[in-house]
PDB file of C-alpha atoms in Angstrom:
ATOM      1  CA  UNK A 101     -84.711 -26.314 -35.713  1.00 66.00           C
ATOM      2  CA  UNK A 102     -85.267 -27.263 -32.019  1.00 76.00           C
ATOM      3  CA  UNK A 103     -82.321 -27.716 -29.948  1.00 83.00           C
ATOM      4  CA  UNK A 104     -83.157 -30.880 -27.987  1.00 85.00           C
ATOM      5  CA  UNK A 105     -82.007 -32.167 -24.602  1.00 85.00           C
ATOM      6  CA  UNK A 106     -80.945 -35.351 -26.492  1.00 86.00           C
ATOM      7  CA  UNK A 107     -78.840 -33.507 -28.923  1.00 84.00           C
ATOM      8  CA  UNK A 108     -77.341 -30.988 -26.270  1.00 83.00           C
ATOM      9  CA  UNK A 109     -76.416 -34.625 -24.188  1.00 85.00           C
ATOM     10  CA  UNK A 110     -74.921 -35.947 -27.587  1.00 85.00           C
ATOM     11  CA  UNK A 111     -72.775 -32.936 -27.911  1.00 78.00           C
ATOM     12  CA  UNK A 112     -71.545 -33.102 -24.439  1.00 77.00           C
ATOM     13  CA  UNK A 113     -70.728 -36.934 -24.589  1.00 77.00           C
ATOM     14  CA  UNK A 114     -68.888 -36.306 -27.806  1.00 76.00           C
ATOM     15  CA  UNK A 115     -66.892 -33.070 -26.783  1.00 72.00           C
ATOM     16  CA  UNK A 116     -67.491 -32.816 -22.864  1.00 69.00           C
ATOM     17  CA  UNK A 117     -68.252 -29.194 -23.509  1.00 69.00           C
ATOM     18  CA  UNK A 118     -70.270 -27.619 -20.493  1.00 71.00           C
ATOM     19  CA  UNK A 119     -74.050 -27.952 -21.107  1.00 74.00           C
ATOM     20  CA  UNK A 120     -74.962 -24.302 -21.805  1.00 76.00           C
ATOM     21  CA  UNK A 121     -71.610 -23.664 -23.785  1.00 78.00           C
ATOM     22  CA  UNK A 122     -72.689 -26.704 -25.942  1.00 80.00           C
ATOM     23  CA  UNK A 123     -76.192 -25.602 -26.289  1.00 83.00           C
ATOM     24  CA  UNK A 124     -75.279 -21.973 -27.533  1.00 82.00           C
ATOM     25  CA  UNK A 125     -72.968 -23.815 -30.095  1.00 83.00           C
ATOM     26  CA  UNK A 126     -75.767 -25.747 -31.396  1.00 83.00           C
ATOM     27  CA  UNK A 127     -78.246 -22.902 -31.405  1.00 85.00           C
ATOM     28  CA  UNK A 128     -75.485 -20.786 -33.634  1.00 86.00           C
ATOM     29  CA  UNK A 129     -74.937 -23.791 -35.714  1.00 86.00           C
ATOM     30  CA  UNK A 130     -78.519 -24.254 -36.686  1.00 86.00           C
ATOM     31  CA  UNK A 131     -78.888 -20.721 -37.399  1.00 83.00           C
ATOM     32  CA  UNK A 132     -75.879 -20.868 -39.706  1.00 81.00           C
ATOM     33  CA  UNK A 133     -77.168 -23.731 -41.488  1.00 83.00           C
ATOM     34  CA  UNK A 134     -80.623 -22.568 -41.776  1.00 78.00           C
ATOM     35  CA  UNK A 135     -84.202 -24.573 -41.680  1.00 70.00           C
ATOM     36  CA  UNK A 136     -84.253 -28.085 -42.162  1.00 71.00           C
ATOM     37  CA  UNK A 137     -80.762 -28.556 -40.981  1.00 75.00           C
ATOM     38  CA  UNK A 138     -79.906 -32.366 -40.176  1.00 83.00           C
ATOM     39  CA  UNK A 139     -78.973 -33.027 -36.819  1.00 84.00           C
ATOM     40  CA  UNK A 140     -75.520 -34.497 -37.704  1.00 85.00           C
ATOM     41  CA  UNK A 141     -74.311 -31.499 -39.614  1.00 86.00           C
ATOM     42  CA  UNK A 142     -75.644 -29.073 -36.806  1.00 83.00           C
ATOM     43  CA  UNK A 143     -73.522 -31.264 -34.336  1.00 84.00           C
ATOM     44  CA  UNK A 144     -70.729 -31.239 -36.598  1.00 86.00           C
ATOM     45  CA  UNK A 145     -70.776 -27.440 -37.158  1.00 85.00           C
ATOM     46  CA  UNK A 146     -71.066 -27.116 -33.090  1.00 84.00           C
ATOM     47  CA  UNK A 147     -68.090 -29.062 -32.699  1.00 80.00           C
ATOM     48  CA  UNK A 148     -66.213 -26.731 -35.111  1.00 82.00           C
ATOM     49  CA  UNK A 149     -67.496 -23.623 -33.072  1.00 78.00           C
ATOM     50  CA  UNK A 150     -66.393 -25.231 -29.753  1.00 77.00           C
ATOM     51  CA  UNK A 151     -63.001 -25.673 -31.167  1.00 73.00           C
ATOM     52  CA  UNK A 152     -62.697 -22.113 -32.166  1.00 73.00           C
ATOM     53  CA  UNK A 153     -63.902 -20.913 -29.007  1.00 72.00           C
ATOM     54  CA  UNK A 154     -61.413 -23.256 -27.386  1.00 64.00           C
ATOM     55  CA  UNK A 155     -58.590 -21.426 -29.398  1.00 54.00           C
ATOM     56  CA  UNK A 156     -60.157 -17.991 -28.110  1.00 48.00           C
ATOM     57  CA  UNK A 157     -60.308 -19.097 -24.474  1.00 51.00           C
ATOM     58  CA  UNK A 158     -56.607 -20.277 -25.026  1.00 47.00           C
ATOM     59  CA  UNK A 159     -55.527 -16.923 -26.486  1.00 48.00           C
ATOM     60  CA  UNK A 160     -56.946 -14.706 -23.640  1.00 51.00           C
ATOM     61  CA  UNK A 161     -55.425 -16.875 -21.123  1.00 53.00           C
ATOM     62  CA  UNK A 162     -52.319 -17.432 -22.500  1.00 56.00           C
ATOM     63  CA  UNK A 163     -50.405 -14.371 -20.468  1.00 61.00           C
ATOM     64  CA  UNK A 164     -51.667 -16.110 -17.228  1.00 67.00           C
ATOM     65  CA  UNK A 165     -48.771 -17.589 -15.130  1.00 74.00           C
ATOM     66  CA  UNK A 166     -48.517 -21.220 -14.836  1.00 79.00           C
ATOM     67  CA  UNK A 167     -46.681 -22.017 -11.608  1.00 88.00           C
ATOM     68  CA  UNK A 168     -48.626 -25.636 -10.792  1.00 95.00           C
ATOM     69  CA  UNK A 169     -48.524 -28.673 -12.932  1.00 97.00           C
ATOM     70  CA  UNK A 170     -48.004 -32.424 -13.114  1.00 98.00           C
ATOM     71  CA  UNK A 171     -45.572 -34.869 -14.909  1.00 98.00           C
ATOM     72  CA  UNK A 172     -46.455 -37.889 -16.133  1.00 99.00           C
ATOM     73  CA  UNK A 173     -44.227 -40.739 -17.520  1.00 99.00           C
ATOM     74  CA  UNK A 174     -44.578 -43.872 -19.722  1.00 98.00           C
ATOM     75  CA  UNK A 175     -42.676 -46.871 -21.195  1.00 97.00           C
ATOM     76  CA  UNK A 176     -42.661 -48.222 -24.455  1.00 97.00           C
ATOM     77  CA  UNK A 177     -40.293 -51.129 -25.442  1.00 94.00           C
ATOM     78  CA  UNK A 178     -37.020 -49.780 -25.194  1.00 95.00           C
ATOM     79  CA  UNK A 179     -38.153 -45.917 -24.669  1.00 98.00           C
ATOM     80  CA  UNK A 180     -39.707 -43.930 -22.158  1.00 98.00           C
ATOM     81  CA  UNK A 181     -41.153 -40.499 -21.965  1.00 98.00           C
ATOM     82  CA  UNK A 182     -41.676 -37.747 -19.276  1.00 99.00           C
ATOM     83  CA  UNK A 183     -44.100 -34.717 -20.050  1.00 98.00           C
ATOM     84  CA  UNK A 184     -44.685 -31.835 -17.761  1.00 98.00           C
ATOM     85  CA  UNK A 185     -48.084 -30.209 -18.297  1.00 97.00           C
ATOM     86  CA  UNK A 186     -48.388 -26.688 -16.387  1.00 96.00           C
ATOM     87  CA  UNK A 187     -51.614 -24.943 -15.143  1.00 95.00           C
ATOM     88  CA  UNK A 188     -52.433 -21.933 -12.833  1.00 93.00           C
ATOM     89  CA  UNK A 189     -53.662 -23.583 -10.052  1.00 93.00           C
ATOM     90  CA  UNK A 190     -53.111 -26.690  -7.637  1.00 94.00           C
ATOM     91  CA  UNK A 191     -56.834 -27.327  -7.778  1.00 95.00           C
ATOM     92  CA  UNK A 192     -56.593 -27.839 -11.688  1.00 95.00           C
ATOM     93  CA  UNK A 193     -53.238 -29.768 -11.324  1.00 96.00           C
ATOM     94  CA  UNK A 194     -55.249 -32.380  -9.283  1.00 95.00           C
ATOM     95  CA  UNK A 195     -58.296 -32.521 -11.791  1.00 95.00           C
ATOM     96  CA  UNK A 196     -58.641 -36.006 -13.423  1.00 95.00           C
ATOM     97  CA  UNK A 197     -59.042 -34.536 -17.098  1.00 94.00           C
ATOM     98  CA  UNK A 198     -55.919 -32.506 -16.611  1.00 96.00           C
ATOM     99  CA  UNK A 199     -53.722 -35.404 -15.365  1.00 97.00           C
ATOM    100  CA  UNK A 200     -55.477 -37.708 -18.191  1.00 97.00           C
ATOM    101  CA  UNK A 201     -54.305 -35.215 -20.588  1.00 98.00           C
ATOM    102  CA  UNK A 202     -50.792 -35.397 -19.566  1.00 98.00           C
ATOM    103  CA  UNK A 203     -50.722 -39.390 -19.273  1.00 98.00           C
ATOM    104  CA  UNK A 204     -51.904 -39.505 -22.836  1.00 98.00           C
ATOM    105  CA  UNK A 205     -49.162 -37.299 -24.299  1.00 98.00           C
ATOM    106  CA  UNK A 206     -46.474 -39.109 -22.098  1.00 99.00           C
ATOM    107  CA  UNK A 207     -47.994 -42.543 -23.525  1.00 98.00           C
ATOM    108  CA  UNK A 208     -47.873 -41.160 -27.141  1.00 98.00           C
ATOM    109  CA  UNK A 209     -44.346 -40.009 -27.039  1.00 98.00           C
ATOM    110  CA  UNK A 210     -42.995 -42.737 -25.278  1.00 98.00           C
ATOM    111  CA  UNK A 211     -44.356 -44.906 -28.470  1.00 98.00           C
ATOM    112  CA  UNK A 212     -43.419 -42.369 -31.044  1.00 97.00           C
ATOM    113  CA  UNK A 213     -40.901 -39.358 -30.984  1.00 97.00           C
ATOM    114  CA  UNK A 214     -42.548 -36.092 -30.836  1.00 97.00           C
ATOM    115  CA  UNK A 215     -39.543 -34.435 -32.546  1.00 95.00           C
ATOM    116  CA  UNK A 216     -38.232 -30.937 -31.829  1.00 93.00           C
ATOM    117  CA  UNK A 217     -41.658 -29.196 -31.197  1.00 95.00           C
ATOM    118  CA  UNK A 218     -44.002 -31.549 -29.554  1.00 96.00           C
ATOM    119  CA  UNK A 219     -47.128 -29.114 -29.921  1.00 96.00           C
ATOM    120  CA  UNK A 220     -47.131 -29.976 -33.392  1.00 96.00           C
ATOM    121  CA  UNK A 221     -46.831 -33.723 -33.037  1.00 97.00           C
ATOM    122  CA  UNK A 222     -50.077 -35.704 -33.572  1.00 97.00           C
ATOM    123  CA  UNK A 223     -51.753 -37.606 -30.979  1.00 97.00           C
ATOM    124  CA  UNK A 224     -55.180 -39.148 -31.341  1.00 94.00           C
ATOM    125  CA  UNK A 225     -55.072 -37.610 -34.855  1.00 94.00           C
ATOM    126  CA  UNK A 226     -54.974 -34.164 -33.423  1.00 93.00           C
ATOM    127  CA  UNK A 227     -52.161 -31.798 -32.987  1.00 95.00           C
ATOM    128  CA  UNK A 228     -51.022 -31.478 -29.250  1.00 96.00           C
ATOM    129  CA  UNK A 229     -51.807 -27.871 -29.231  1.00 93.00           C
ATOM    130  CA  UNK A 230     -55.365 -28.370 -30.411  1.00 90.00           C
ATOM    131  CA  UNK A 231     -55.545 -30.849 -27.655  1.00 93.00           C
ATOM    132  CA  UNK A 232     -54.313 -28.239 -25.243  1.00 93.00           C
ATOM    133  CA  UNK A 233     -56.777 -25.614 -26.560  1.00 87.00           C
ATOM    134  CA  UNK A 234     -59.652 -28.021 -26.003  1.00 86.00           C
ATOM    135  CA  UNK A 235     -58.452 -28.308 -22.499  1.00 89.00           C
ATOM    136  CA  UNK A 236     -58.213 -24.801 -21.569  1.00 86.00           C
ATOM    137  CA  UNK A 237     -61.918 -24.488 -23.057  1.00 81.00           C
ATOM    138  CA  UNK A 238     -63.048 -27.199 -20.901  1.00 82.00           C
ATOM    139  CA  UNK A 239     -61.144 -26.347 -17.805  1.00 84.00           C
ATOM    140  CA  UNK A 240     -61.090 -22.646 -18.245  1.00 82.00           C
ATOM    141  CA  UNK A 241     -57.421 -22.058 -17.164  1.00 87.00           C
ATOM    142  CA  UNK A 242     -54.023 -21.436 -18.953  1.00 89.00           C
ATOM    143  CA  UNK A 243     -52.467 -24.602 -19.929  1.00 93.00           C
ATOM    144  CA  UNK A 244     -48.893 -25.004 -21.219  1.00 93.00           C
ATOM    145  CA  UNK A 245     -46.801 -27.738 -22.167  1.00 95.00           C
ATOM    146  CA  UNK A 246     -43.689 -27.832 -20.356  1.00 95.00           C
ATOM    147  CA  UNK A 247     -40.574 -30.025 -20.611  1.00 95.00           C
ATOM    148  CA  UNK A 248     -40.941 -33.072 -22.725  1.00 97.00           C
ATOM    149  CA  UNK A 249     -38.171 -35.591 -22.671  1.00 98.00           C
ATOM    150  CA  UNK A 250     -37.820 -39.071 -24.457  1.00 98.00           C
ATOM    151  CA  UNK A 251     -35.038 -41.399 -23.810  1.00 98.00           C
ATOM    152  CA  UNK A 252     -34.257 -44.706 -25.617  1.00 97.00           C
ATOM    153  CA  UNK A 253     -31.592 -47.278 -24.687  1.00 95.00           C
ATOM    154  CA  UNK A 254     -30.634 -51.138 -23.632  1.00 93.00           C
ATOM    155  CA  UNK A 255     -32.367 -50.379 -20.061  1.00 97.00           C
ATOM    156  CA  UNK A 256     -34.392 -47.578 -18.899  1.00 97.00           C
ATOM    157  CA  UNK A 257     -35.221 -46.485 -15.535  1.00 97.00           C
ATOM    158  CA  UNK A 258     -38.206 -44.445 -14.754  1.00 98.00           C
ATOM    159  CA  UNK A 259     -39.156 -42.663 -11.615  1.00 98.00           C
ATOM    160  CA  UNK A 260     -42.063 -40.452 -10.965  1.00 98.00           C
ATOM    161  CA  UNK A 261     -42.261 -38.869  -7.475  1.00 98.00           C
ATOM    162  CA  UNK A 262     -45.573 -39.437  -5.459  1.00 97.00           C
ATOM    163  CA  UNK A 263     -46.388 -35.819  -5.673  1.00 96.00           C
ATOM    164  CA  UNK A 264     -46.151 -36.014  -9.508  1.00 97.00           C
ATOM    165  CA  UNK A 265     -43.969 -32.873  -9.787  1.00 97.00           C
ATOM    166  CA  UNK A 266     -40.681 -34.267 -10.060  1.00 98.00           C
ATOM    167  CA  UNK A 267     -39.681 -37.333 -12.336  1.00 98.00           C
ATOM    168  CA  UNK A 268     -36.452 -38.813 -13.862  1.00 99.00           C
ATOM    169  CA  UNK A 269     -35.624 -41.152 -16.872  1.00 99.00           C
ATOM    170  CA  UNK A 270     -32.097 -42.984 -16.649  1.00 98.00           C
ATOM    171  CA  UNK A 271     -30.446 -44.935 -19.908  1.00 98.00           C
ATOM    172  CA  UNK A 272     -28.090 -47.706 -18.552  1.00 97.00           C
ATOM    173  CA  UNK A 273     -26.742 -50.908 -19.934  1.00 96.00           C
ATOM    174  CA  UNK A 274     -24.292 -53.541 -18.776  1.00 94.00           C
ATOM    175  CA  UNK A 275     -24.166 -55.212 -15.265  1.00 89.00           C
ATOM    176  CA  UNK A 276     -24.956 -58.918 -16.160  1.00 88.00           C
ATOM    177  CA  UNK A 277     -28.638 -58.367 -16.280  1.00 89.00           C
ATOM    178  CA  UNK A 278     -28.921 -55.785 -13.382  1.00 94.00           C
ATOM    179  CA  UNK A 279     -28.877 -52.694 -15.355  1.00 96.00           C
ATOM    180  CA  UNK A 280     -32.902 -52.276 -15.318  1.00 96.00           C
ATOM    181  CA  UNK A 281     -33.013 -52.639 -11.258  1.00 96.00           C
ATOM    182  CA  UNK A 282     -29.971 -49.992 -11.199  1.00 97.00           C
ATOM    183  CA  UNK A 283     -31.657 -47.687 -13.812  1.00 97.00           C
ATOM    184  CA  UNK A 284     -34.690 -47.622 -11.725  1.00 97.00           C
ATOM    185  CA  UNK A 285     -32.996 -47.175  -8.695  1.00 97.00           C
ATOM    186  CA  UNK A 286     -30.750 -44.517  -9.981  1.00 98.00           C
ATOM    187  CA  UNK A 287     -33.874 -42.639 -11.001  1.00 98.00           C
ATOM    188  CA  UNK A 288     -35.031 -42.335  -7.441  1.00 98.00           C
ATOM    189  CA  UNK A 289     -31.444 -41.070  -6.915  1.00 98.00           C
ATOM    190  CA  UNK A 290     -31.528 -38.384  -9.398  1.00 98.00           C
ATOM    191  CA  UNK A 291     -34.926 -37.279  -8.155  1.00 98.00           C
ATOM    192  CA  UNK A 292     -33.836 -36.933  -4.312  1.00 96.00           C
ATOM    193  CA  UNK A 293     -30.457 -35.515  -4.825  1.00 96.00           C
ATOM    194  CA  UNK A 294     -30.551 -33.410  -7.944  1.00 96.00           C
ATOM    195  CA  UNK A 295     -27.380 -34.263  -9.663  1.00 97.00           C
ATOM    196  CA  UNK A 296     -26.352 -31.922 -12.776  1.00 96.00           C
ATOM    197  CA  UNK A 297     -23.699 -34.336 -14.263  1.00 97.00           C
ATOM    198  CA  UNK A 298     -23.140 -38.260 -14.403  1.00 98.00           C
ATOM    199  CA  UNK A 299     -19.321 -38.154 -14.012  1.00 96.00           C
ATOM    200  CA  UNK A 300     -16.704 -35.610 -12.741  1.00 92.00           C
ATOM    201  CA  UNK A 301     -15.397 -35.508 -16.210  1.00 92.00           C
ATOM    202  CA  UNK A 302     -18.293 -33.476 -17.133  1.00 94.00           C
ATOM    203  CA  UNK A 303     -18.071 -30.742 -14.994  1.00 92.00           C
ATOM    204  CA  UNK A 304     -17.161 -27.595 -16.683  1.00 90.00           C
ATOM    205  CA  UNK A 305     -13.377 -26.573 -15.973  1.00 89.00           C
ATOM    206  CA  UNK A 306     -14.111 -22.871 -15.368  1.00 91.00           C
ATOM    207  CA  UNK A 307     -17.063 -23.932 -12.980  1.00 89.00           C
ATOM    208  CA  UNK A 308     -14.545 -26.207 -11.172  1.00 88.00           C
ATOM    209  CA  UNK A 309     -11.923 -23.461 -10.956  1.00 88.00           C
ATOM    210  CA  UNK A 310     -14.052 -21.173  -9.642  1.00 90.00           C
ATOM    211  CA  UNK A 311     -15.400 -23.356  -6.929  1.00 88.00           C
ATOM    212  CA  UNK A 312     -11.477 -24.142  -5.981  1.00 86.00           C
ATOM    213  CA  UNK A 313     -10.948 -20.456  -5.790  1.00 88.00           C
ATOM    214  CA  UNK A 314     -13.798 -19.634  -3.541  1.00 90.00           C
ATOM    215  CA  UNK A 315     -12.792 -22.461  -1.203  1.00 87.00           C
ATOM    216  CA  UNK A 316      -9.355 -21.281  -1.130  1.00 88.00           C
ATOM    217  CA  UNK A 317     -10.120 -17.741  -0.078  1.00 87.00           C
ATOM    218  CA  UNK A 318     -12.293 -19.288   2.494  1.00 86.00           C
ATOM    219  CA  UNK A 319      -9.532 -21.231   3.799  1.00 86.00           C
ATOM    220  CA  UNK A 320      -7.068 -18.187   3.610  1.00 88.00           C
ATOM    221  CA  UNK A 321      -9.687 -15.833   5.336  1.00 83.00           C
ATOM    222  CA  UNK A 322      -9.923 -18.639   8.384  1.00 84.00           C
ATOM    223  CA  UNK A 323      -6.032 -18.021   8.734  1.00 82.00           C
ATOM    224  CA  UNK A 324      -4.434 -20.794   6.752  1.00 85.00           C
ATOM    225  CA  UNK A 325      -1.332 -20.164   4.693  1.00 80.00           C
ATOM    226  CA  UNK A 326      -1.830 -20.206   0.849  1.00 77.00           C
ATOM    227  CA  UNK A 327       0.026 -23.656   0.153  1.00 80.00           C
ATOM    228  CA  UNK A 328      -2.431 -25.304   2.693  1.00 88.00           C
ATOM    229  CA  UNK A 329      -5.502 -23.530   1.698  1.00 86.00           C
ATOM    230  CA  UNK A 330      -4.798 -25.036  -1.716  1.00 83.00           C
ATOM    231  CA  UNK A 331      -4.951 -28.288  -0.480  1.00 86.00           C
ATOM    232  CA  UNK A 332      -8.039 -27.713   1.835  1.00 89.00           C
ATOM    233  CA  UNK A 333      -9.902 -26.038  -1.431  1.00 87.00           C
ATOM    234  CA  UNK A 334      -9.100 -29.208  -3.349  1.00 83.00           C
ATOM    235  CA  UNK A 335     -10.475 -31.457  -0.681  1.00 82.00           C
ATOM    236  CA  UNK A 336     -13.500 -29.562   0.227  1.00 87.00           C
ATOM    237  CA  UNK A 337     -14.324 -29.449  -3.809  1.00 87.00           C
ATOM    238  CA  UNK A 338     -13.980 -33.142  -4.003  1.00 81.00           C
ATOM    239  CA  UNK A 339     -15.875 -33.937  -0.972  1.00 82.00           C
ATOM    240  CA  UNK A 340     -18.701 -31.161  -0.906  1.00 86.00           C
ATOM    241  CA  UNK A 341     -18.915 -29.774  -4.359  1.00 90.00           C
ATOM    242  CA  UNK A 342     -18.707 -32.857  -6.579  1.00 91.00           C
ATOM    243  CA  UNK A 343     -20.559 -34.956  -3.968  1.00 91.00           C
ATOM    244  CA  UNK A 344     -23.451 -32.409  -4.517  1.00 93.00           C
ATOM    245  CA  UNK A 345     -23.460 -31.913  -8.622  1.00 95.00           C
ATOM    246  CA  UNK A 346     -21.974 -35.310  -9.900  1.00 96.00           C
ATOM    247  CA  UNK A 347     -24.314 -38.606  -9.881  1.00 98.00           C
ATOM    248  CA  UNK A 348     -21.320 -41.061  -9.526  1.00 97.00           C
ATOM    249  CA  UNK A 349     -20.115 -39.235  -6.691  1.00 96.00           C
ATOM    250  CA  UNK A 350     -23.109 -38.596  -4.691  1.00 96.00           C
ATOM    251  CA  UNK A 351     -23.739 -40.789  -1.543  1.00 95.00           C
ATOM    252  CA  UNK A 352     -26.097 -43.516  -2.352  1.00 96.00           C
ATOM    253  CA  UNK A 353     -29.687 -42.559  -1.173  1.00 95.00           C
ATOM    254  CA  UNK A 354     -30.350 -45.976   0.391  1.00 93.00           C
ATOM    255  CA  UNK A 355     -26.636 -46.494   1.917  1.00 94.00           C
ATOM    256  CA  UNK A 356     -25.090 -42.912   2.669  1.00 92.00           C
ATOM    257  CA  UNK A 357     -21.671 -44.564   3.318  1.00 94.00           C
ATOM    258  CA  UNK A 358     -21.336 -45.635  -0.516  1.00 95.00           C
ATOM    259  CA  UNK A 359     -21.118 -43.564  -3.571  1.00 96.00           C
ATOM    260  CA  UNK A 360     -23.359 -44.342  -6.421  1.00 97.00           C
ATOM    261  CA  UNK A 361     -20.388 -45.277  -8.458  1.00 96.00           C
ATOM    262  CA  UNK A 362     -19.595 -48.081  -5.747  1.00 96.00           C
ATOM    263  CA  UNK A 363     -23.205 -49.417  -5.857  1.00 95.00           C
ATOM    264  CA  UNK A 364     -23.925 -49.382  -9.586  1.00 96.00           C
ATOM    265  CA  UNK A 365     -21.109 -52.066 -10.072  1.00 94.00           C
ATOM    266  CA  UNK A 366     -20.421 -52.820 -13.825  1.00 94.00           C
ATOM    267  CA  UNK A 367     -23.728 -51.091 -14.857  1.00 97.00           C
ATOM    268  CA  UNK A 368     -23.071 -47.946 -17.440  1.00 97.00           C
ATOM    269  CA  UNK A 369     -25.117 -44.944 -17.110  1.00 98.00           C
ATOM    270  CA  UNK A 370     -25.456 -43.249 -20.436  1.00 98.00           C
ATOM    271  CA  UNK A 371     -28.059 -40.611 -19.896  1.00 98.00           C
ATOM    272  CA  UNK A 372     -29.957 -38.754 -17.004  1.00 98.00           C
ATOM    273  CA  UNK A 373     -33.018 -36.734 -17.245  1.00 98.00           C
ATOM    274  CA  UNK A 374     -34.496 -34.976 -14.244  1.00 98.00           C
ATOM    275  CA  UNK A 375     -37.631 -33.177 -14.605  1.00 98.00           C
ATOM    276  CA  UNK A 376     -39.283 -30.872 -11.966  1.00 97.00           C
ATOM    277  CA  UNK A 377     -42.584 -28.415 -12.664  1.00 95.00           C
ATOM    278  CA  UNK A 378     -41.398 -24.884 -12.856  1.00 88.00           C
ATOM    279  CA  UNK A 379     -37.842 -25.751 -13.327  1.00 92.00           C
ATOM    280  CA  UNK A 380     -35.775 -26.325 -16.585  1.00 93.00           C
ATOM    281  CA  UNK A 381     -35.072 -30.019 -17.015  1.00 95.00           C
ATOM    282  CA  UNK A 382     -31.698 -31.369 -16.602  1.00 96.00           C
ATOM    283  CA  UNK A 383     -30.408 -33.678 -19.539  1.00 97.00           C
ATOM    284  CA  UNK A 384     -26.962 -35.056 -19.499  1.00 97.00           C
ATOM    285  CA  UNK A 385     -25.335 -37.935 -21.210  1.00 96.00           C
ATOM    286  CA  UNK A 386     -22.013 -39.700 -21.512  1.00 93.00           C
ATOM    287  CA  UNK A 387     -20.620 -41.710 -24.131  1.00 74.00           C
TER     288      UNK A 387
END
């Protein structure tokens, strides 16, 4: 059969495949089916060929470094999700189709928990892995799913930095109706100051002891006696280390004279998630 411009356009409209690649897929499909093939059958087979091609493209590019990407966030009821989608170049990270895929995944995961293997979750009737393979075939870069987080709770704070490379999800409750506003503000705090823990009770005792020992040796080396060095070390760890890594001990981003713990009042922070492209997500919770 003749591969008409109208048929090529139809396939492109339905798959977003490049024109020449779509035409080649249609020609291959027509040859496989043989003379007298119906357009619908040829088009359906061409779609299969393009999907197989997408898997091939994905496989060939799978070892390429993905150092760029975006984070998309979404809310749905009492849940929110954040998805990191990684690519090779900043050019693709700014691509509308790439960002739309990240947002599609975030929207779907906010509505339905993707489980322990998000690549196998179904979105728009397809496994996420297949959606990514289709994007690789179209965009021609290695694309990988990075960190995926979903948070549920009474009040969920969501913050996405303007560069779309950092985001936070915060679960909170209490505060006589202020929890939602506080959770959103704490999300900004989490992105800006990168805490690792919510409360100081969560800090590993061994890590804390190591920090105290380092500060004690520092004080001794500056000429302080051992007993005084111990007190200095405790003070430095409380003032510097804990204020750096513990959310509730950090200075409030909007008023550095006060701690986060003071500013949130009766609101309880139950879970804190921080994502940044190229880094392992921070995900911590307290009872």
